[in-house]
Amino acid sequence: MHRTGELYGQFQTLEQQKDSAALGMWVFLVTEVLFFGGLFLTYTINRHAFSTAFGVSSNTLDLWLGGFNTVVLIMSSMTMAMSVWAAQVGKKKQVTVFLILTLLLGTTFLGVKVIEYTQKFQHHLVPAYHFDITYHSNHPLATDKPEEIANEKEELEKAVDRKNPANDQDLNAHAQLYFSLYFGMTGLHALHMIVGAGLLVWLIKESLRGRFTPQYNTPVEIVGLYWHFVDIVWIYLFPLLYLIDRHR
Amino acid sequence: MSIMSNVFGEHKLPREHYLNATYGIRSWLLTTDHKRIALLYLASVTFFFFVGGLFAAMIRIHLLTPGGYLVSPETYNKLFTMHGVAMIFFFLIPSIPAVLGNFLVPIMIGAKDLAFPKINLLSWYIYLIGGGFVLYSFSTGGLDTGWTFYTPLSSVYSNSAVTPAVIGIFINGFSSILTGLNFVVTIHTMRAPGMTWFRLPLFVWAQYATSLIFILGTPVIAITLLLAGLERMFHLGFFNPALGGDPILFQHLFWFYSHPAVYIMILPAMGVVSEIIPTFSRKPIFGYAFIAGSSIAIAVIGFLVWAHHMFLTGESTYAALAFSLLSYLVAIPSAVKVFNWTSTLYKGSISYDTPMLYALGFIGLFLIGGLTGLFLACLGLDIHIHDTYFVVAHFHYIMVGGAVMGYVGGLHFWWPKITGRLYPEFLARTAAVVLFVGFNLTFFPQFILGYLGMPRRYHTYPEEFQALNVMSTAGASILALGYLLPMVYLIWSMRYGKIAGPNPWPATGLEWKTDSPPLTENFHVTPIVDWEPYDFSRRPDLGLIAGGSLAPAHGDD
Amino acid sequence: MSEHIVSPKVYAVILTTLLVGTAVTVWAAYQNFGSLNIVIALGIATFKATLVVLYFMHVRYSPKRTQLVVVCAVVWLGIMLALTLTDYTTRPPNGRLSTPRAIQTFQA
């Protein structure tokens, strides 16, 4: 069983080992780009075809929660980068601190996602499961502001209005396409964050043993690469899912 | 370690090598030695070859008569689907990379192992799990959607076991991805001192190009099948027109991977041929840089042509035009290879050893398969021959006449290195000829059938096509014999074959400088490379005398 | 190997820029720029992603090989999107992606 920091048998030098680890993570991230890319392509084609439904659906998302999550993730990227820096300059305690901060921010993100998903279930916005895009406006919660509900109703009516050039007679069906993509893309993203959280837990454990030094901090660096990638996916998901047709 | 004795002299197996270094089933199932993992893959891909071959046999027997009396139409749909899924995802795609690539790439670059040996083992287990799901699907209702899983048949209407199959192929994709990742990193970072990019054997260039496709293409089929599976399980609407979805989108996503996948299947075989031809012509390969570059070119351009599978779907004519043009373009690097191999043969000192027979067969059959691809890339012509047996013949010429012959030829070529023993040469040459004859008898009639209009994936056909179908089935039985023979004598040779010595052919690669079978760490001392590839002239250790007789070692002479 | 250590000050600047970019994206979404809305949104997102790649992921200071890998990923994604769109954007104008209503009436 090899311990972190030692030279593995197949390599000639530690340099080669570090080089391989970094390249390996980068190549893996390439596969992730193409993996998410298929979803982005599906999104593009569907949004192009059903822009009205996508606009209406996007407006049902809570912009405050989405925006908050975006800020949280960006900050977690910062703390992740700082943990790499701390390892590079030999500040071992700070490595652990920044890793824990990253984990906390990541968990906050996931917690908010749980809240959002629960809301979707409550508002009948889960595809193929009693889906009804008009449910929320017809059954407002006590916490909803009346003028927002009125806005929502108006938007829905305008969307199906035959006199409107952008009308969509199959709003419910097409809105389900949006929400299938919403759950698919954010769900896949959340899965990646959970994996990232697991990796952070392992890193925190190792950092508490003082394993990461200026000479050896490869695991922190490559988990960092993974974490930043997951952040980048969200940087695209946020405007594409939350900010369609907000000006209407 | 004198190679002079390899011509007629006696050899002994090295005392310690990777096969006897450790014993017991755990030492195999938990191995991280790339050579042992290669053999684990050899066993598993051979198993799936049998599975796919069984379905092929049933198809050909069913097609002996136009009435289609062997199986019901629904079962027939399952037969060709399962044949395709087993052969493509579980035999062809892993075959050369996971067996020969795993075994040879580290040795050819002078390394002790791949960059990530544990991930290599994980790849194999992922392959088994994926295979398990697919076998479960085959045995609990089968699969009738075609290996192409077109929606909404696969995602909505099919009553067969689509979901486990889709899960299995999804999982198997990660096996490919990890193998490709391992190869790319290894080739970049683990080359021995002096092993520059342009001293790499062309087999390594081919594996590198293949690995690029693994990395860039496989994730897309993964997400596509995931979406189709989710659609089936949760009644979503991505690809279902009744819910506003788009079946053509599925096809775009599917073929974005599946076309480059065919280059995954052929590039490694081309790499094998590039190793065999110079060895048995005793000449350096002609145009090394062009063959290396053409591998990369095929990998890149191969990503730009996928919608030629969709000419008849109602896709935009302008897009079809672009894809047709690009499909013609991708033929050029392949042609470069064929020209260069032929030029290598010219004025070479050629011997017709078994691997050479397979390599020569490859060149001829790949040529036919490749040229008929151009027929299909032509928009007007494709309207007539799309979804006919012309297509079936085209891709079998490339995948069987090309890729499988490359695989079998490569197995023979490196068998002495892998096992330390030689197979019986006369029997092997006979089997190669039997295979070649059987193959052509099976598939050439299918070009004619397709051109005459016999559709593919139909369980019956008009009576006037029966003669050619009978010919094809007869050929298939000869082809089967051609595959069974090597399975028998190769296994036989592992125990009773003549000991090969380090370099029986002789060949110039780095792998031939080490023991047969090699040490677990491949080399006693890390080699320092200061020679060019395929350079027969400055290698006195090969025992080749210019102008003299070049008698290679044979197994049973 | 001399490793270029990026200073926390640089990280702080990048963080600020990213947060400002997020705010601008949200503000721009509430303005009616017509068909430019999506361009602006994706443009800012790409700008933010580039900053993360170059500075947080150290690609600015990485060997050329790493930079090539990043470029390839983006290019291949671009190929997938662009070539697929050549189909969808050049179809005849009367064709619709799907007509579920038509199917339903047909089934009736």
mmCIF file of C-alpha atoms in Angstrom, chain B residues 282-525:
data_model
loop_
_atom_site.group_PDB
_atom_site.id
_atom_site.type_symbol
_atom_site.label_atom_id
_atom_site.label_comp_id
_atom_site.label_asym_id
_atom_site.label_seq_id
_atom_site.Cartn_x
_atom_site.Cartn_y
_atom_site.Cartn_z
ATOM 1 C CA ARG B 282 13.170 -6.606 -43.804
ATOM 2 C CA LYS B 283 12.931 -2.938 -44.724
ATOM 3 C CA PRO B 284 12.258 0.277 -42.870
ATOM 4 C CA ILE B 285 8.700 1.435 -43.296
ATOM 5 C CA PHE B 286 8.182 3.903 -46.119
ATOM 6 C CA GLY B 287 7.163 7.349 -44.968
ATOM 7 C CA TYR B 288 7.190 6.875 -41.198
ATOM 8 C CA ALA B 289 6.192 10.463 -40.459
ATOM 9 C CA PHE B 290 3.281 10.288 -42.868
ATOM 10 C CA ILE B 291 1.955 7.115 -41.331
ATOM 11 C CA ALA B 292 2.258 8.619 -37.853
ATOM 12 C CA GLY B 293 0.624 11.845 -38.977
ATOM 13 C CA SER B 294 -2.124 10.054 -40.854
ATOM 14 C CA SER B 295 -3.131 8.247 -37.660
ATOM 15 C CA ILE B 296 -3.650 11.589 -35.949
ATOM 16 C CA ALA B 297 -5.372 12.968 -39.048
ATOM 17 C CA ILE B 298 -7.813 10.057 -39.134
ATOM 18 C CA ALA B 299 -8.580 10.559 -35.451
ATOM 19 C CA VAL B 300 -9.240 14.274 -35.935
ATOM 20 C CA ILE B 301 -11.098 14.270 -39.247
ATOM 21 C CA GLY B 302 -13.053 11.228 -38.061
ATOM 22 C CA PHE B 303 -14.884 13.534 -35.667
ATOM 23 C CA LEU B 304 -16.170 15.709 -38.491
ATOM 24 C CA VAL B 305 -18.127 13.197 -40.536
ATOM 25 C CA TRP B 306 -20.730 11.603 -38.298
ATOM 26 C CA ALA B 307 -23.894 12.788 -39.996
ATOM 27 C CA HIS B 308 -23.149 10.674 -43.056
ATOM 28 C CA HIS B 309 -25.067 8.014 -41.123
ATOM 29 C CA MET B 310 -28.084 10.326 -41.249
ATOM 30 C CA PHE B 311 -28.336 11.265 -44.912
ATOM 31 C CA LEU B 312 -31.817 9.772 -45.135
ATOM 32 C CA THR B 313 -33.245 11.122 -41.899
ATOM 33 C CA GLY B 314 -34.443 14.465 -43.186
ATOM 34 C CA GLU B 315 -31.380 16.349 -42.032
ATOM 35 C CA SER B 316 -30.582 19.545 -43.851
ATOM 36 C CA THR B 317 -29.306 18.969 -47.374
ATOM 37 C CA TYR B 318 -26.629 21.600 -46.860
ATOM 38 C CA ALA B 319 -25.358 19.867 -43.755
ATOM 39 C CA ALA B 320 -25.442 16.556 -45.633
ATOM 40 C CA LEU B 321 -23.329 18.131 -48.352
ATOM 41 C CA ALA B 322 -20.746 19.279 -45.837
ATOM 42 C CA PHE B 323 -20.611 15.887 -44.158
ATOM 43 C CA SER B 324 -20.324 14.097 -47.490
ATOM 44 C CA LEU B 325 -17.364 16.231 -48.473
ATOM 45 C CA LEU B 326 -15.670 15.695 -45.126
ATOM 46 C CA SER B 327 -16.265 11.946 -45.430
ATOM 47 C CA TYR B 328 -14.341 11.923 -48.686
ATOM 48 C CA LEU B 329 -11.595 13.876 -46.949
ATOM 49 C CA VAL B 330 -11.171 11.300 -44.202
ATOM 50 C CA ALA B 331 -10.343 8.649 -46.797
ATOM 51 C CA ILE B 332 -7.163 10.458 -47.738
ATOM 52 C CA PRO B 333 -5.031 9.656 -44.670
ATOM 53 C CA SER B 334 -6.164 6.026 -44.893
ATOM 54 C CA ALA B 335 -5.067 5.935 -48.502
ATOM 55 C CA VAL B 336 -1.713 7.397 -47.506
ATOM 56 C CA LYS B 337 -1.206 4.423 -45.219
ATOM 57 C CA VAL B 338 -2.076 1.903 -47.916
ATOM 58 C CA PHE B 339 0.340 3.567 -50.343
ATOM 59 C CA ASN B 340 3.088 3.595 -47.738
ATOM 60 C CA TRP B 341 2.627 -0.043 -46.776
ATOM 61 C CA THR B 342 2.742 -1.031 -50.416
ATOM 62 C CA SER B 343 5.847 1.057 -50.958
ATOM 63 C CA THR B 344 7.436 -0.676 -48.004
ATOM 64 C CA LEU B 345 6.833 -4.031 -49.678
ATOM 65 C CA TYR B 346 8.467 -2.853 -52.895
ATOM 66 C CA LYS B 347 11.993 -4.271 -53.159
ATOM 67 C CA GLY B 348 11.671 -5.770 -49.730
ATOM 68 C CA SER B 349 12.804 -9.233 -48.789
ATOM 69 C CA ILE B 350 9.394 -10.675 -48.183
ATOM 70 C CA SER B 351 8.544 -13.793 -46.245
ATOM 71 C CA TYR B 352 5.011 -15.076 -45.884
ATOM 72 C CA ASP B 353 4.882 -15.861 -42.219
ATOM 73 C CA THR B 354 1.454 -16.031 -40.639
ATOM 74 C CA PRO B 355 1.444 -12.451 -39.328
ATOM 75 C CA MET B 356 2.440 -11.258 -42.791
ATOM 76 C CA LEU B 357 -0.425 -13.206 -44.365
ATOM 77 C CA TYR B 358 -2.842 -11.428 -42.051
ATOM 78 C CA ALA B 359 -1.239 -8.052 -42.757
ATOM 79 C CA LEU B 360 -1.382 -8.534 -46.511
ATOM 80 C CA GLY B 361 -4.956 -9.737 -46.211
ATOM 81 C CA PHE B 362 -5.720 -6.622 -44.184
ATOM 82 C CA ILE B 363 -4.397 -4.334 -46.890
ATOM 83 C CA GLY B 364 -6.512 -5.926 -49.600
ATOM 84 C CA LEU B 365 -9.710 -6.226 -47.598
ATOM 85 C CA PHE B 366 -9.391 -2.811 -45.976
ATOM 86 C CA LEU B 367 -8.917 -1.368 -49.439
ATOM 87 C CA ILE B 368 -12.218 -2.843 -50.604
ATOM 88 C CA GLY B 369 -14.002 -1.841 -47.432
ATOM 89 C CA GLY B 370 -12.592 1.653 -47.530
ATOM 90 C CA LEU B 371 -13.367 2.263 -51.187
ATOM 91 C CA THR B 372 -16.943 1.107 -50.722
ATOM 92 C CA GLY B 373 -17.176 3.673 -47.964
ATOM 93 C CA LEU B 374 -16.721 6.289 -50.632
ATOM 94 C CA PHE B 375 -19.703 4.835 -52.481
ATOM 95 C CA LEU B 376 -21.729 5.360 -49.318
ATOM 96 C CA ALA B 377 -20.411 8.867 -48.746
ATOM 97 C CA CYS B 378 -21.802 9.912 -52.099
ATOM 98 C CA LEU B 379 -25.179 11.524 -51.347
ATOM 99 C CA GLY B 380 -27.049 10.395 -54.421
ATOM 100 C CA LEU B 381 -25.772 6.849 -54.275
ATOM 101 C CA ASP B 382 -26.448 6.537 -50.559
ATOM 102 C CA ILE B 383 -30.151 7.075 -51.166
ATOM 103 C CA HIS B 384 -30.101 3.810 -53.080
ATOM 104 C CA ILE B 385 -27.794 1.711 -50.907
ATOM 105 C CA HIS B 386 -28.421 3.071 -47.401
ATOM 106 C CA ASP B 387 -29.785 0.430 -45.023
ATOM 107 C CA THR B 388 -29.064 -2.352 -47.521
ATOM 108 C CA TYR B 389 -26.592 -5.190 -47.358
ATOM 109 C CA PHE B 390 -24.136 -2.971 -49.201
ATOM 110 C CA VAL B 391 -23.586 -1.137 -45.934
ATOM 111 C CA VAL B 392 -23.376 -4.417 -44.036
ATOM 112 C CA ALA B 393 -20.714 -5.691 -46.424
ATOM 113 C CA HIS B 394 -18.822 -2.383 -46.291
ATOM 114 C CA PHE B 395 -18.454 -2.307 -42.551
ATOM 115 C CA HIS B 396 -17.740 -6.013 -42.220
ATOM 116 C CA TYR B 397 -14.933 -5.686 -44.748
ATOM 117 C CA ILE B 398 -13.382 -3.030 -42.559
ATOM 118 C CA MET B 399 -14.221 -4.426 -39.159
ATOM 119 C CA VAL B 400 -13.669 -8.113 -39.875
ATOM 120 C CA GLY B 401 -11.470 -8.076 -42.949
ATOM 121 C CA GLY B 402 -9.610 -5.169 -41.454
ATOM 122 C CA ALA B 403 -9.765 -4.896 -37.695
ATOM 123 C CA VAL B 404 -10.172 -8.565 -36.765
ATOM 124 C CA MET B 405 -7.467 -9.680 -39.168
ATOM 125 C CA GLY B 406 -5.219 -7.029 -37.711
ATOM 126 C CA TYR B 407 -6.031 -8.319 -34.242
ATOM 127 C CA VAL B 408 -5.444 -11.969 -35.095
ATOM 128 C CA GLY B 409 -2.309 -11.114 -37.049
ATOM 129 C CA GLY B 410 -1.044 -9.070 -34.130
ATOM 130 C CA LEU B 411 -1.792 -11.895 -31.718
ATOM 131 C CA HIS B 412 0.309 -14.192 -33.872
ATOM 132 C CA PHE B 413 3.107 -11.659 -34.325
ATOM 133 C CA TRP B 414 3.474 -10.996 -30.598
ATOM 134 C CA TRP B 415 2.463 -14.456 -29.389
ATOM 135 C CA PRO B 416 6.134 -15.460 -28.925
ATOM 136 C CA LYS B 417 6.664 -12.355 -26.816
ATOM 137 C CA ILE B 418 3.519 -12.880 -24.743
ATOM 138 C CA THR B 419 3.933 -16.624 -24.139
ATOM 139 C CA GLY B 420 7.569 -17.337 -24.956
ATOM 140 C CA ARG B 421 6.456 -19.962 -27.456
ATOM 141 C CA LEU B 422 5.891 -20.311 -31.183
ATOM 142 C CA TYR B 423 2.635 -21.557 -32.663
ATOM 143 C CA PRO B 424 2.691 -24.258 -35.359
ATOM 144 C CA GLU B 425 3.498 -22.306 -38.514
ATOM 145 C CA PHE B 426 2.000 -24.564 -41.167
ATOM 146 C CA LEU B 427 -1.318 -24.901 -39.371
ATOM 147 C CA ALA B 428 -1.342 -21.168 -38.733
ATOM 148 C CA ARG B 429 -0.786 -20.280 -42.380
ATOM 149 C CA THR B 430 -3.511 -22.710 -43.380
ATOM 150 C CA ALA B 431 -5.917 -21.143 -40.912
ATOM 151 C CA ALA B 432 -5.111 -17.685 -42.278
ATOM 152 C CA VAL B 433 -5.951 -18.804 -45.792
ATOM 153 C CA VAL B 434 -9.133 -20.534 -44.624
ATOM 154 C CA LEU B 435 -10.153 -17.353 -42.840
ATOM 155 C CA PHE B 436 -9.456 -15.212 -45.889
ATOM 156 C CA VAL B 437 -11.458 -17.474 -48.192
ATOM 157 C CA GLY B 438 -14.323 -17.836 -45.723
ATOM 158 C CA PHE B 439 -14.449 -14.112 -45.131
ATOM 159 C CA ASN B 440 -14.691 -13.175 -48.792
ATOM 160 C CA LEU B 441 -17.263 -15.860 -49.483
ATOM 161 C CA THR B 442 -19.366 -14.542 -46.612
ATOM 162 C CA PHE B 443 -19.272 -10.865 -47.367
ATOM 163 C CA PHE B 444 -18.607 -10.273 -51.025
ATOM 164 C CA PRO B 445 -22.033 -11.605 -52.045
ATOM 165 C CA GLN B 446 -23.497 -9.102 -49.597
ATOM 166 C CA PHE B 447 -22.190 -6.189 -51.688
ATOM 167 C CA ILE B 448 -24.129 -7.586 -54.622
ATOM 168 C CA LEU B 449 -27.204 -8.272 -52.519
ATOM 169 C CA GLY B 450 -27.186 -4.744 -51.204
ATOM 170 C CA TYR B 451 -26.715 -3.195 -54.563
ATOM 171 C CA LEU B 452 -29.603 -5.276 -55.869
ATOM 172 C CA GLY B 453 -31.717 -3.879 -53.073
ATOM 173 C CA MET B 454 -31.820 -6.402 -50.246
ATOM 174 C CA PRO B 455 -32.491 -4.372 -47.095
ATOM 175 C CA ARG B 456 -30.577 -4.956 -43.883
ATOM 176 C CA ARG B 457 -32.211 -5.873 -40.576
ATOM 177 C CA TYR B 458 -35.074 -7.695 -42.356
ATOM 178 C CA HIS B 459 -35.868 -11.253 -41.373
ATOM 179 C CA THR B 460 -37.020 -12.235 -44.870
ATOM 180 C CA TYR B 461 -35.974 -11.440 -48.407
ATOM 181 C CA PRO B 462 -37.254 -11.930 -51.963
ATOM 182 C CA GLU B 463 -36.622 -15.397 -53.384
ATOM 183 C CA GLU B 464 -34.261 -14.248 -56.099
ATOM 184 C CA PHE B 465 -31.695 -13.359 -53.422
ATOM 185 C CA GLN B 466 -31.466 -16.852 -51.985
ATOM 186 C CA ALA B 467 -28.443 -18.091 -53.950
ATOM 187 C CA LEU B 468 -26.250 -15.264 -52.746
ATOM 188 C CA ASN B 469 -27.495 -15.676 -49.192
ATOM 189 C CA VAL B 470 -26.670 -19.364 -49.243
ATOM 190 C CA MET B 471 -23.189 -18.496 -50.511
ATOM 191 C CA SER B 472 -22.819 -16.037 -47.673
ATOM 192 C CA THR B 473 -23.850 -18.579 -45.055
ATOM 193 C CA ALA B 474 -21.515 -21.175 -46.524
ATOM 194 C CA GLY B 475 -18.723 -18.654 -46.294
ATOM 195 C CA ALA B 476 -19.631 -17.962 -42.699
ATOM 196 C CA SER B 477 -19.121 -21.565 -41.732
ATOM 197 C CA ILE B 478 -15.679 -21.547 -43.329
ATOM 198 C CA LEU B 479 -14.941 -18.255 -41.573
ATOM 199 C CA ALA B 480 -15.926 -19.824 -38.270
ATOM 200 C CA LEU B 481 -13.450 -22.634 -38.905
ATOM 201 C CA GLY B 482 -10.811 -20.019 -39.662
ATOM 202 C CA TYR B 483 -11.371 -18.541 -36.186
ATOM 203 C CA LEU B 484 -11.606 -21.828 -34.341
ATOM 204 C CA LEU B 485 -8.297 -23.135 -35.618
ATOM 205 C CA PRO B 486 -6.157 -20.392 -34.045
ATOM 206 C CA MET B 487 -8.051 -20.706 -30.788
ATOM 207 C CA VAL B 488 -7.108 -24.354 -30.669
ATOM 208 C CA TYR B 489 -3.475 -24.204 -31.744
ATOM 209 C CA LEU B 490 -2.655 -21.014 -29.849
ATOM 210 C CA ILE B 491 -3.809 -22.619 -26.628
ATOM 211 C CA TRP B 492 -1.947 -25.789 -27.595
ATOM 212 C CA SER B 493 1.220 -23.823 -28.193
ATOM 213 C CA MET B 494 1.190 -22.339 -24.703
ATOM 214 C CA ARG B 495 2.178 -25.742 -23.414
ATOM 215 C CA TYR B 496 3.728 -27.548 -26.341
ATOM 216 C CA GLY B 497 4.943 -24.822 -28.669
ATOM 217 C CA LYS B 498 8.620 -24.465 -29.493
ATOM 218 C CA ILE B 499 10.413 -21.979 -27.256
ATOM 219 C CA ALA B 500 10.731 -18.752 -29.184
ATOM 220 C CA GLY B 501 13.586 -16.837 -27.662
ATOM 221 C CA PRO B 502 13.668 -13.071 -27.457
ATOM 222 C CA ASN B 503 13.391 -12.246 -31.146
ATOM 223 C CA PRO B 504 12.230 -15.048 -33.431
ATOM 224 C CA TRP B 505 11.285 -13.015 -36.512
ATOM 225 C CA PRO B 506 13.643 -10.981 -36.101
ATOM 226 C CA ALA B 507 12.073 -7.565 -35.618
ATOM 227 C CA THR B 508 13.561 -4.234 -34.628
ATOM 228 C CA GLY B 509 11.261 -2.951 -31.877
ATOM 229 C CA LEU B 510 12.285 -2.408 -28.279
ATOM 230 C CA GLU B 511 9.951 -5.183 -27.175
ATOM 231 C CA TRP B 512 12.114 -7.697 -29.054
ATOM 232 C CA LYS B 513 15.183 -6.775 -27.016
ATOM 233 C CA THR B 514 13.693 -8.129 -23.840
ATOM 234 C CA ASP B 515 12.970 -11.679 -22.741
ATOM 235 C CA SER B 516 10.130 -13.773 -24.088
ATOM 236 C CA PRO B 517 8.056 -13.735 -21.890
ATOM 237 C CA PRO B 518 9.251 -10.496 -20.327
ATOM 238 C CA LEU B 519 10.081 -9.814 -16.700
ATOM 239 C CA THR B 520 7.341 -8.227 -14.667
ATOM 240 C CA GLU B 521 9.288 -4.951 -14.825
ATOM 241 C CA ASN B 522 9.814 -5.527 -18.575
ATOM 242 C CA PHE B 523 13.519 -4.692 -18.647
ATOM 243 C CA HIS B 524 16.452 -5.663 -16.463
ATOM 244 C CA VAL B 525 17.838 -2.178 -17.033
#
